[in-house]
PDB file of C-alpha atoms and ligand atoms in Angstrom:
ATOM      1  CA  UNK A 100     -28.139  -6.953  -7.630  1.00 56.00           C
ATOM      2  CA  UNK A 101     -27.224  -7.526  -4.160  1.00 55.00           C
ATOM      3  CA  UNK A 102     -24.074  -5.948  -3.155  1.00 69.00           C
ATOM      4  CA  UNK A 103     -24.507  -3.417  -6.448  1.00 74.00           C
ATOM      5  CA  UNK A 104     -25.318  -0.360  -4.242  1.00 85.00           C
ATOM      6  CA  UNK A 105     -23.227   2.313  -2.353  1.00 92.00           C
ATOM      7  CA  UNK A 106     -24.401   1.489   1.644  1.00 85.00           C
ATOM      8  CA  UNK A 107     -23.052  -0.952   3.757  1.00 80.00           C
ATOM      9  CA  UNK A 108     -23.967  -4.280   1.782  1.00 82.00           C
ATOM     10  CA  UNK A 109     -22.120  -2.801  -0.685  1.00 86.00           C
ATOM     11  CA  UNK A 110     -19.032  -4.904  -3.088  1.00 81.00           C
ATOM     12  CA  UNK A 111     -15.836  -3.485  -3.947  1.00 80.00           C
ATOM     13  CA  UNK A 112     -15.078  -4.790  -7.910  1.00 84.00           C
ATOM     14  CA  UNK A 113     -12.825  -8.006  -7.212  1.00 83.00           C
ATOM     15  CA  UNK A 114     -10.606  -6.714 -10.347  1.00 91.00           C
ATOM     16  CA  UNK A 115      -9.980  -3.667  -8.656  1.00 95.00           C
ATOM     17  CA  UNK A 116      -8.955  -4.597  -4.895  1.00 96.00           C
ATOM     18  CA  UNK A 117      -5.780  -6.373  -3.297  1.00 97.00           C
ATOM     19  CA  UNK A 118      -5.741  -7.604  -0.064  1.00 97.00           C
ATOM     20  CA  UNK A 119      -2.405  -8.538   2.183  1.00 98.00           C
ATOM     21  CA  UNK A 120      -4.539 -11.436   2.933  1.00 98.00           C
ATOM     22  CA  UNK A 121      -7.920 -12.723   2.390  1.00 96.00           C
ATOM     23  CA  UNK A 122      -8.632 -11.858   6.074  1.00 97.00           C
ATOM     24  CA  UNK A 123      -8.158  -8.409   5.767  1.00 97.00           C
ATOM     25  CA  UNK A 124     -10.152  -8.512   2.832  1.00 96.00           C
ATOM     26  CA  UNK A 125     -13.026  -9.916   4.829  1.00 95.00           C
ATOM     27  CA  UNK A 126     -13.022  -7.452   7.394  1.00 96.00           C
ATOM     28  CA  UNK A 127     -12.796  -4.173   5.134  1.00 96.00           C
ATOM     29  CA  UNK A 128     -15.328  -6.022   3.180  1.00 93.00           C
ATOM     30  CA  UNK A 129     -18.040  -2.945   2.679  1.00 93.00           C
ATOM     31  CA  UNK A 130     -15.854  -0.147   4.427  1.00 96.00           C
ATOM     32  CA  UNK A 131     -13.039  -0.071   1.493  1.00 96.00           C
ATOM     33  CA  UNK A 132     -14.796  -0.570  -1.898  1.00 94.00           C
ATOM     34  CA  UNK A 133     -14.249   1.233  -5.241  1.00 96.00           C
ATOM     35  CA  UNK A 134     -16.787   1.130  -8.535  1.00 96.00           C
ATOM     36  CA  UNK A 135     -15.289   1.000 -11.776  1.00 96.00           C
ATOM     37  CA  UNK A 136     -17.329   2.981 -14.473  1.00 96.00           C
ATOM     38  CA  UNK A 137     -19.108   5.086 -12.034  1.00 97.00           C
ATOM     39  CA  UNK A 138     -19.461   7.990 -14.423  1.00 97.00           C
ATOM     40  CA  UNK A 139     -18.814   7.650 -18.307  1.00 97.00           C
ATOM     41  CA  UNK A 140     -16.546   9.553 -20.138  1.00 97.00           C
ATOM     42  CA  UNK A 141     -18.915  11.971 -20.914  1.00 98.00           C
ATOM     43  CA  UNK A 142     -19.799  13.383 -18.038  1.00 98.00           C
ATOM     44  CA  UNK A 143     -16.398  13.239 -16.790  1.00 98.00           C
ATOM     45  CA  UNK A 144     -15.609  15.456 -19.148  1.00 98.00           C
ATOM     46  CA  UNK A 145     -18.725  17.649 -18.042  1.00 98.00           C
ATOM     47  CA  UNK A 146     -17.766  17.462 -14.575  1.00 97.00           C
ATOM     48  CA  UNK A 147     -14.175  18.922 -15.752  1.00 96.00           C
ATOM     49  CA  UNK A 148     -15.925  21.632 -17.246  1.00 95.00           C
ATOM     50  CA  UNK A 149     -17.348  22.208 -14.135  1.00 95.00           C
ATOM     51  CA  UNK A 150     -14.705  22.274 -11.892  1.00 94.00           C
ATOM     52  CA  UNK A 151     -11.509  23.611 -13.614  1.00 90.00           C
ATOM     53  CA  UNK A 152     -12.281  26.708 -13.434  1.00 88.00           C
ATOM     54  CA  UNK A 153     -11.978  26.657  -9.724  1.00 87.00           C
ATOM     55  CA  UNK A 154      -8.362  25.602  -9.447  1.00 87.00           C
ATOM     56  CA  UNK A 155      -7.535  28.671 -11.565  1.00 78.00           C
ATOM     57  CA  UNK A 156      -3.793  29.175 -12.983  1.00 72.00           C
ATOM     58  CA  UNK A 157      -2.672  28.488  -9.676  1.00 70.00           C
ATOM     59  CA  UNK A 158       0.792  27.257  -8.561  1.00 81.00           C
ATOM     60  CA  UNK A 159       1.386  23.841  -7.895  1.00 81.00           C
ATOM     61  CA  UNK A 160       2.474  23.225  -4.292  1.00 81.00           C
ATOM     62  CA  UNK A 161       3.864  21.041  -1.731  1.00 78.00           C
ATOM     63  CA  UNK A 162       2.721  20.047   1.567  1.00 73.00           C
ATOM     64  CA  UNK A 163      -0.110  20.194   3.768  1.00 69.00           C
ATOM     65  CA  UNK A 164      -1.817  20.913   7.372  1.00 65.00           C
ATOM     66  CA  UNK A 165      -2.339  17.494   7.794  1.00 68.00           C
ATOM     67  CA  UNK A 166      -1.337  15.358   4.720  1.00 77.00           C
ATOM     68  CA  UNK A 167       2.184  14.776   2.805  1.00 85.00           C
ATOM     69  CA  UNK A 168       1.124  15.902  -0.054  1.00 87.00           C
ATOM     70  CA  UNK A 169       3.301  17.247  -3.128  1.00 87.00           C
ATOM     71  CA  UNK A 170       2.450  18.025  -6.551  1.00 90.00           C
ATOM     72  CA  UNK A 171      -0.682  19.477  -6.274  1.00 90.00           C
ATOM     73  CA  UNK A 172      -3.113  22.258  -6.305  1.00 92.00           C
ATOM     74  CA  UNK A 173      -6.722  21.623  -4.304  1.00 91.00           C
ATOM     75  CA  UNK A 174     -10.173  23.788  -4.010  1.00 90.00           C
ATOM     76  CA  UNK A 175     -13.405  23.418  -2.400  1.00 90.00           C
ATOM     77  CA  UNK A 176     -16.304  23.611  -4.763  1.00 86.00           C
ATOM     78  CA  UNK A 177     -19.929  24.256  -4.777  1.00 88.00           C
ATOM     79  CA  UNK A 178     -21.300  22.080  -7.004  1.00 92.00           C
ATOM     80  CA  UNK A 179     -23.552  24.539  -9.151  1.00 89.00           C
ATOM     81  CA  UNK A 180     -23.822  22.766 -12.409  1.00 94.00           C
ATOM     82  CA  UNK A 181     -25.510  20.295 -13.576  1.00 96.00           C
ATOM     83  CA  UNK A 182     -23.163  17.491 -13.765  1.00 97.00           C
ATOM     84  CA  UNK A 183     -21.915  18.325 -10.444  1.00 97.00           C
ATOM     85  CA  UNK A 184     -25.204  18.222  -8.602  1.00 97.00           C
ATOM     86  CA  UNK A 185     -26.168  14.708 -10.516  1.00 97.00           C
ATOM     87  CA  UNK A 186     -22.906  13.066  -9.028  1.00 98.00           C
ATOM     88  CA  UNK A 187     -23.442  14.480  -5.329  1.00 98.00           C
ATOM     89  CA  UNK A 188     -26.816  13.171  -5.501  1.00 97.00           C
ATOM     90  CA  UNK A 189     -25.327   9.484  -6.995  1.00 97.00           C
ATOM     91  CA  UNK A 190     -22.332   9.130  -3.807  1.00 98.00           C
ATOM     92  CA  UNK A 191     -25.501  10.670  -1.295  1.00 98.00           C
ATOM     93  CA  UNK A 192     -26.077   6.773  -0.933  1.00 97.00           C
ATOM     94  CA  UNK A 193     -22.698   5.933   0.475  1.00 97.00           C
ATOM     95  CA  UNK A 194     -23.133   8.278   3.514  1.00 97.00           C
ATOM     96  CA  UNK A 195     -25.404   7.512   6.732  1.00 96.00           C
ATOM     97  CA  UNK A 196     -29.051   8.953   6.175  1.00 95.00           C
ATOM     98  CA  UNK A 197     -28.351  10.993   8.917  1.00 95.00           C
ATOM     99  CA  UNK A 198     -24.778  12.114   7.877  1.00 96.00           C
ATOM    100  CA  UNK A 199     -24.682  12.701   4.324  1.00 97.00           C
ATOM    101  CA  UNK A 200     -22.383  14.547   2.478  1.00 98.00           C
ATOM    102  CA  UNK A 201     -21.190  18.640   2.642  1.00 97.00           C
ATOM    103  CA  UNK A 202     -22.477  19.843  -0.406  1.00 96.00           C
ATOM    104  CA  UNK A 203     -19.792  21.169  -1.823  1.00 95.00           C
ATOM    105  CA  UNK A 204     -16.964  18.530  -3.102  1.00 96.00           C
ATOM    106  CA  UNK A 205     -12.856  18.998  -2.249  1.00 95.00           C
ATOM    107  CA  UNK A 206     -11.653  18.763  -5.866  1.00 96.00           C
ATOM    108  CA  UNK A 207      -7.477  17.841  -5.811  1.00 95.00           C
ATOM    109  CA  UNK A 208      -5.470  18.140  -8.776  1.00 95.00           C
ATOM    110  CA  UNK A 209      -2.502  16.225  -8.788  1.00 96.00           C
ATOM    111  CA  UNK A 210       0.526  16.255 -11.051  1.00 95.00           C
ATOM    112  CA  UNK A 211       1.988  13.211 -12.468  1.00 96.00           C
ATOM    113  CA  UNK A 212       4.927  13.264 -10.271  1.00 93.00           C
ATOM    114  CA  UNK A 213       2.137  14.087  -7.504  1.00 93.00           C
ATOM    115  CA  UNK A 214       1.484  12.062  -4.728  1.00 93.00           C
ATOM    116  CA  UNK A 215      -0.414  11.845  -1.671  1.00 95.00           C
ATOM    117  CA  UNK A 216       1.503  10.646   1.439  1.00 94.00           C
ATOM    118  CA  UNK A 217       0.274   8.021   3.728  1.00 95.00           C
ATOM    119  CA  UNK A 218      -2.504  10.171   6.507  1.00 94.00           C
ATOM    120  CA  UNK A 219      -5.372   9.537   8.330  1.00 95.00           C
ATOM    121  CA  UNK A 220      -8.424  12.301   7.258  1.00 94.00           C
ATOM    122  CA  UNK A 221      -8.635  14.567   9.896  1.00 91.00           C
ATOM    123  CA  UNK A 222     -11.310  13.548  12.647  1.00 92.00           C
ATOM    124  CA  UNK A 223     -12.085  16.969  13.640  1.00 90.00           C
ATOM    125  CA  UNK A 224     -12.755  18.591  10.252  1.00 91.00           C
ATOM    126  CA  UNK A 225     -13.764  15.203   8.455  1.00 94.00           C
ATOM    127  CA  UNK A 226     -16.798  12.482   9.788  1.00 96.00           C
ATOM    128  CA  UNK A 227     -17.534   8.938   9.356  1.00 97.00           C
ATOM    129  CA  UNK A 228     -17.210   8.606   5.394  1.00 98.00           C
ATOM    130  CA  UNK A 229     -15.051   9.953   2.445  1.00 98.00           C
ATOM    131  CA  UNK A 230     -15.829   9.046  -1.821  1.00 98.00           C
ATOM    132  CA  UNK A 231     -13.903  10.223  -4.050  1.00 98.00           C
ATOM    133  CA  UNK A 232     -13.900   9.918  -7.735  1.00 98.00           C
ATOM    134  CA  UNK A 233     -10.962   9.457  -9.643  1.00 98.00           C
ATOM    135  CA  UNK A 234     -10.825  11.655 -13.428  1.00 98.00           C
ATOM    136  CA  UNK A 235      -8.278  11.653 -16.032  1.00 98.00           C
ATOM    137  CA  UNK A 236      -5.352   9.323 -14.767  1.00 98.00           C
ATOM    138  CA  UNK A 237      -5.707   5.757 -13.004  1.00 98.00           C
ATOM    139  CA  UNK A 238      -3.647   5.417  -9.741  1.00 98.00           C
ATOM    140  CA  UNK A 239      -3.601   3.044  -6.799  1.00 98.00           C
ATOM    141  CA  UNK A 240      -4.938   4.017  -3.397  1.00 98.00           C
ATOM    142  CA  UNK A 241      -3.467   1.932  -0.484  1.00 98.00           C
ATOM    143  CA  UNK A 242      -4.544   1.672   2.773  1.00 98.00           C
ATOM    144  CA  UNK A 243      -2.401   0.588   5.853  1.00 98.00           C
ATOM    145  CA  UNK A 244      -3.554  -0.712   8.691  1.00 98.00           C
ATOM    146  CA  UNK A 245      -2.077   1.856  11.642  1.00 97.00           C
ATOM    147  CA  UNK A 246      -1.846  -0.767  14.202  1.00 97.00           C
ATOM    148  CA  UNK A 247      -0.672  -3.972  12.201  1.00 97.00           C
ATOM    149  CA  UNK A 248       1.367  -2.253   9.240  1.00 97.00           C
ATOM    150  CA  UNK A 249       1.903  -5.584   7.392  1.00 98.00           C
ATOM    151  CA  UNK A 250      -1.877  -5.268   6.717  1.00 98.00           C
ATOM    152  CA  UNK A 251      -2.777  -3.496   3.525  1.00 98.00           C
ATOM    153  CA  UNK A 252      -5.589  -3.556   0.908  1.00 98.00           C
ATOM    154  CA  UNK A 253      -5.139  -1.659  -2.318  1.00 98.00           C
ATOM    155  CA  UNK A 254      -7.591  -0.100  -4.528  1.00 98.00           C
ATOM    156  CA  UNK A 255      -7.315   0.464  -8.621  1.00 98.00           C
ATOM    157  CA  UNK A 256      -8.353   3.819  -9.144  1.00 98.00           C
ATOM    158  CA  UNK A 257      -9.572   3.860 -12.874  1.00 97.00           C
ATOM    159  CA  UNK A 258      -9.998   7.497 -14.407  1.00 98.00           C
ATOM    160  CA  UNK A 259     -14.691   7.334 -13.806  1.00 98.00           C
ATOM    161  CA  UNK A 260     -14.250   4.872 -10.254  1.00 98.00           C
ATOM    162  CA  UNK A 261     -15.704   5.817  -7.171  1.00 98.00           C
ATOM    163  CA  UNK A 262     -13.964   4.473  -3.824  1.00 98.00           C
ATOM    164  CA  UNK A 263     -15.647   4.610  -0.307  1.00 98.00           C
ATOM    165  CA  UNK A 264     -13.853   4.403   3.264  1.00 98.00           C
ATOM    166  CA  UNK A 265     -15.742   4.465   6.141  1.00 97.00           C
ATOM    167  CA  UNK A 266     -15.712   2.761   9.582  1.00 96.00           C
ATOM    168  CA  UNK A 267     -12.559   0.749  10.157  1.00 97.00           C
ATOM    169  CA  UNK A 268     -11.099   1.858   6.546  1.00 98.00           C
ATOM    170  CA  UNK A 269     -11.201   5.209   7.198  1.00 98.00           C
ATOM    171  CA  UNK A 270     -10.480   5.314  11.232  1.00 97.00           C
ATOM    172  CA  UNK A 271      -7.647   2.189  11.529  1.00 98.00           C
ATOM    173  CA  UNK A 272      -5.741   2.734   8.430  1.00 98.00           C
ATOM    174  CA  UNK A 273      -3.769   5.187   6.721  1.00 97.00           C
ATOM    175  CA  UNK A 274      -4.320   5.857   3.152  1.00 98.00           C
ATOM    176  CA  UNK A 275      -1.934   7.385   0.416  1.00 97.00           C
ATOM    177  CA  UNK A 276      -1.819   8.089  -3.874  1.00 97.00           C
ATOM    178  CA  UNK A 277       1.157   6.409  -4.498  1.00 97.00           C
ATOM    179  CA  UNK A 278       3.843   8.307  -6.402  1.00 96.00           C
ATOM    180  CA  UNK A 279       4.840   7.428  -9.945  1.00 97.00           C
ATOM    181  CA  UNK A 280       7.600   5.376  -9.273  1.00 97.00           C
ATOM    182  CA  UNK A 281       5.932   3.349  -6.892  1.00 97.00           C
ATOM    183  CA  UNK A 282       2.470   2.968  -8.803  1.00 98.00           C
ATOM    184  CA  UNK A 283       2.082  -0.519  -9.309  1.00 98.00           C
ATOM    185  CA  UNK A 284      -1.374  -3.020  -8.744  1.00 97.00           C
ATOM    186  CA  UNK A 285       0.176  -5.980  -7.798  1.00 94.00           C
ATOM    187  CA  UNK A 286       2.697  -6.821 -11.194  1.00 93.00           C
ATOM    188  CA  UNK A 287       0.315  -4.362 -13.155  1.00 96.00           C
ATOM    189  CA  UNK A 288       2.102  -0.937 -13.865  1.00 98.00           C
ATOM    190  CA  UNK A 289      -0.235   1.840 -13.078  1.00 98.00           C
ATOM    191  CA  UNK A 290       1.290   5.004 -14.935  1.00 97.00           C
ATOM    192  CA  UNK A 291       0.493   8.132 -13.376  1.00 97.00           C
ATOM    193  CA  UNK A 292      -0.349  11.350 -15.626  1.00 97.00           C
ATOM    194  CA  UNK A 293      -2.655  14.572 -13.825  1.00 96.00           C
ATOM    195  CA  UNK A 294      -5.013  13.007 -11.761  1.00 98.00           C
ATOM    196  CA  UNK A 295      -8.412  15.341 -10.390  1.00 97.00           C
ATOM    197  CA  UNK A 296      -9.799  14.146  -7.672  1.00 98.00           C
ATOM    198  CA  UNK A 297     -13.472  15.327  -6.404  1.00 98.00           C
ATOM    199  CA  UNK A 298     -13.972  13.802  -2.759  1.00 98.00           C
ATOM    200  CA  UNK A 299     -16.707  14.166  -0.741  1.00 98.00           C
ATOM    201  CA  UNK A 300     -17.328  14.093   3.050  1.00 98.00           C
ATOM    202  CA  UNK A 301     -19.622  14.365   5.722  1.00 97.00           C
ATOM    203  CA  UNK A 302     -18.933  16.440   9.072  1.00 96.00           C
ATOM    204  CA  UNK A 303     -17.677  15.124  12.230  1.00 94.00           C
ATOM    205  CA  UNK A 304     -20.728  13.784  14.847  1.00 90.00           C
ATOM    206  CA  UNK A 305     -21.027  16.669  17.698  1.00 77.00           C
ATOM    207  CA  UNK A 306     -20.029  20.252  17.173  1.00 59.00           C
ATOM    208  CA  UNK A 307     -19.111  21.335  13.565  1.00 53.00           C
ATOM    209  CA  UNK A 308     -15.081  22.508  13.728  1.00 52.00           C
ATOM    210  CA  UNK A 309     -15.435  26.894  14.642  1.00 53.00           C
ATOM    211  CA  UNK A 310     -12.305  27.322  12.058  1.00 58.00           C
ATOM    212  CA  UNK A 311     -12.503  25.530   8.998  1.00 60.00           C
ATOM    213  CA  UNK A 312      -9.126  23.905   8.202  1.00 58.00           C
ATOM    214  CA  UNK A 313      -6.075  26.871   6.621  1.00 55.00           C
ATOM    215  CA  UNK A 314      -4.214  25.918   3.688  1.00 53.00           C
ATOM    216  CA  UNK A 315      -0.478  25.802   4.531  1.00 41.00           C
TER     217      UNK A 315
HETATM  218  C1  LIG B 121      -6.945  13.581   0.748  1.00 94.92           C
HETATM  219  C2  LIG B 121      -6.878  12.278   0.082  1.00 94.92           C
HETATM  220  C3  LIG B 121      -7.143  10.954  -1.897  1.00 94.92           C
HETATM  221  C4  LIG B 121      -7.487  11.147  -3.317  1.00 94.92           C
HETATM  222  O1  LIG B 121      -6.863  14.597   0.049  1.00 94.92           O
HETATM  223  O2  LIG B 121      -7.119  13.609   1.985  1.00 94.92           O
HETATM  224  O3  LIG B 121      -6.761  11.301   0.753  1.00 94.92           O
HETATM  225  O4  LIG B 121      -8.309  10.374  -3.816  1.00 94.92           O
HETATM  226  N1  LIG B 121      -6.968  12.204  -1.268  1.00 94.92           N
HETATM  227  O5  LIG B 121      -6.943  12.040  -3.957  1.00 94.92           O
HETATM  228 MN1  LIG B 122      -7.360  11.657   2.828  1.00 94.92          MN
END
């Protein structure tokens, strides 16, 4: 159906966004949306398989280069297996023909008490468009808008959604995991347990970044 698909037509799931107003709703219309469902359980549980293994026994740590970030532990990952290569090839829609995805995905594992802080993705490492799928816990993603901070639009994040930012959503607005004590959608309590993110991105138009980005 109209609206059904990852590119620019696309609808966010009413059930799943809040808008400060229905203004701001209208404008991020296409450039914030999030899919509930995207993958079923089982191959979330496939795509776990997959990428565990990658965030070893690591510590948990806290902080960031360019985030706020506590609670976490983070990898980038080839995506090798099966299940991995199916989903890169199901977000490939949601990026520009011409700018599609890195193939590998940055997989974040967050702890309940996790959070990530309010940030803009870096524009020198990070291009026009970032999806991420949410696994294991729900959470709410909130976007701010930098300029008019009474301006916000928040996203359900159910454990198999897929969320898309891109143009205004991902250049004029901050966006931030909000912490257990503050996870609510709207008068809906949104109870935060370990939370693995994969997200994928394109690169920056012009030059690709010499150094990629150093942990810490
Ligand atoms: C990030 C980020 C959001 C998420 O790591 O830059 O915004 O979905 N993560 O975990
Ligand atoms: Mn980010």
């Amino acid at each position: 159906s109209p609206g059904s698909g990852l590119g620019p037509e696309a609808e966010a799931d009413p059930a799943l966004l809040r808008a400060s107003s229905p203004e701001l709703a209208r404008r991020l219309r296409g450039l914030a949306l999030v899919r509930g469902g995207f993958v079923s359980e089982g191959e979330a549980a496939e795509l776990l398989r997959e990428v565990e293994p990658g965030l070893g026994r690591g510590r948990y740590q806290n902080d960031h280069w360019d985030r706020a970030i506590t609670g976490y532990r983070e990898t980038e990952r080839g995506l090798r297996g099966a299940a991995g290569r199916a989903l890169l090839r199901r977000v490939t829609p949601a990026f520009p023909p011409r700018r599609p995805p890195r193939p590998s995905a940055h997989v974040l594992d967050l702890l309940p008490g996790g959070r990530v802080g309010p940030h803009v993705d870096s524009v020198k490492f990070c291009g026009c468009t970032i999806a991420g799928l949410s696994l294991l816990s729900p959470s709410v993603l909130r976007l701010r808008s930098l300029q008019d901070p009474q301006d916000w639009l928040e996203l359900l994040l159910e454990p198999g959604s897929l969320y898309v930012l891109r143009g205004a959503a991902r250049y004029e607005f901050t966006h931030e995991i909000l912490p257990d004590e503050e996870s609510f959608f709207g008068g809906l309590r949104v109870p935060r347990g370990r939370r693995v993110a994969m997200i994928f991105r394109n690169d920056p138009a012009g030059e690709t970044p010499p150094n990629p980005p150093k942990d810490s």
